[in-house]
């Protein structure tokens, strides 16, 4: 593995750890609740877009990862591209989780 790939993987692991730690703090959930409260004044299309966007991000990242893995199964570039999609998925799932808690 080249040093650049090792650096990218290390930074990606650090970002995942940082996001995981931030989600345990109350300010993270308060910010999500505040952004949801701000959305109540917006038109319906913006509310629907915010509800659908995390699902779209998750599906598009998973589809791109599957296509990359299928075309280049053991390439180092594939490993990097797969690892870079993980923070996007983590943030999208966290957003969906917080939205679900607010609406219950």
PDB file of C-alpha atoms in Angstrom, residues 47-93:
ATOM      1  CA  UNK A  47     -39.335  19.383   4.051  1.00  0.00           C
ATOM      2  CA  UNK A  48     -39.687  16.474   1.633  1.00  0.00           C
ATOM      3  CA  UNK A  49     -36.233  17.089   0.168  1.00  0.00           C
ATOM      4  CA  UNK A  50     -34.637  17.051   3.620  1.00  0.00           C
ATOM      5  CA  UNK A  51     -36.462  13.818   4.412  1.00  0.00           C
ATOM      6  CA  UNK A  52     -35.414  12.106   1.170  1.00  0.00           C
ATOM      7  CA  UNK A  53     -31.823  13.408   0.862  1.00  0.00           C
ATOM      8  CA  UNK A  54     -30.225  11.071   3.467  1.00  0.00           C
ATOM      9  CA  UNK A  55     -31.809   8.024   1.822  1.00  0.00           C
ATOM     10  CA  UNK A  56     -30.594   9.203  -1.582  1.00  0.00           C
ATOM     11  CA  UNK A  57     -27.050   9.676  -0.255  1.00  0.00           C
ATOM     12  CA  UNK A  58     -26.988   6.233   1.351  1.00  0.00           C
ATOM     13  CA  UNK A  59     -28.284   4.487  -1.772  1.00  0.00           C
ATOM     14  CA  UNK A  60     -25.972   6.371  -4.150  1.00  0.00           C
ATOM     15  CA  UNK A  61     -22.891   5.649  -2.020  1.00  0.00           C
ATOM     16  CA  UNK A  62     -23.781   1.958  -1.700  1.00  0.00           C
ATOM     17  CA  UNK A  63     -24.424   1.643  -5.455  1.00  0.00           C
ATOM     18  CA  UNK A  64     -21.133   3.362  -6.314  1.00  0.00           C
ATOM     19  CA  UNK A  65     -19.240   1.182  -3.825  1.00  0.00           C
ATOM     20  CA  UNK A  66     -20.765  -1.993  -5.265  1.00  0.00           C
ATOM     21  CA  UNK A  67     -19.956  -0.927  -8.825  1.00  0.00           C
ATOM     22  CA  UNK A  68     -16.361  -0.062  -7.868  1.00  0.00           C
ATOM     23  CA  UNK A  69     -15.860  -3.345  -6.045  1.00  0.00           C
ATOM     24  CA  UNK A  70     -17.342  -5.325  -8.922  1.00  0.00           C
ATOM     25  CA  UNK A  71     -15.127  -3.639 -11.520  1.00  0.00           C
ATOM     26  CA  UNK A  72     -11.841  -3.556  -9.536  1.00  0.00           C
ATOM     27  CA  UNK A  73     -12.122  -6.041  -6.666  1.00  0.00           C
ATOM     28  CA  UNK A  74      -8.659  -5.748  -5.076  1.00  0.00           C
ATOM     29  CA  UNK A  75      -7.382  -2.371  -6.294  1.00  0.00           C
ATOM     30  CA  UNK A  76      -6.151   0.075  -3.660  1.00  0.00           C
ATOM     31  CA  UNK A  77      -8.181   2.860  -5.253  1.00  0.00           C
ATOM     32  CA  UNK A  78     -11.296   0.791  -4.644  1.00  0.00           C
ATOM     33  CA  UNK A  79     -10.385   0.410  -0.987  1.00  0.00           C
ATOM     34  CA  UNK A  80      -9.978   4.167  -0.651  1.00  0.00           C
ATOM     35  CA  UNK A  81     -13.240   4.941  -2.441  1.00  0.00           C
ATOM     36  CA  UNK A  82     -15.116   2.438  -0.277  1.00  0.00           C
ATOM     37  CA  UNK A  83     -13.670   3.894   2.912  1.00  0.00           C
ATOM     38  CA  UNK A  84     -14.487   7.476   1.903  1.00  0.00           C
ATOM     39  CA  UNK A  85     -18.166   6.593   1.577  1.00  0.00           C
ATOM     40  CA  UNK A  86     -18.435   5.422   5.191  1.00  0.00           C
ATOM     41  CA  UNK A  87     -18.547   8.892   6.842  1.00  0.00           C
ATOM     42  CA  UNK A  88     -21.269   9.951   4.408  1.00  0.00           C
ATOM     43  CA  UNK A  89     -23.332   6.899   5.293  1.00  0.00           C
ATOM     44  CA  UNK A  90     -22.707   7.406   9.013  1.00  0.00           C
ATOM     45  CA  UNK A  91     -23.865  11.034   8.943  1.00  0.00           C
ATOM     46  CA  UNK A  92     -26.912  10.179   6.855  1.00  0.00           C
ATOM     47  CA  UNK A  93     -27.962   7.385   9.181  1.00  0.00           C
TER      48      UNK A  93
END
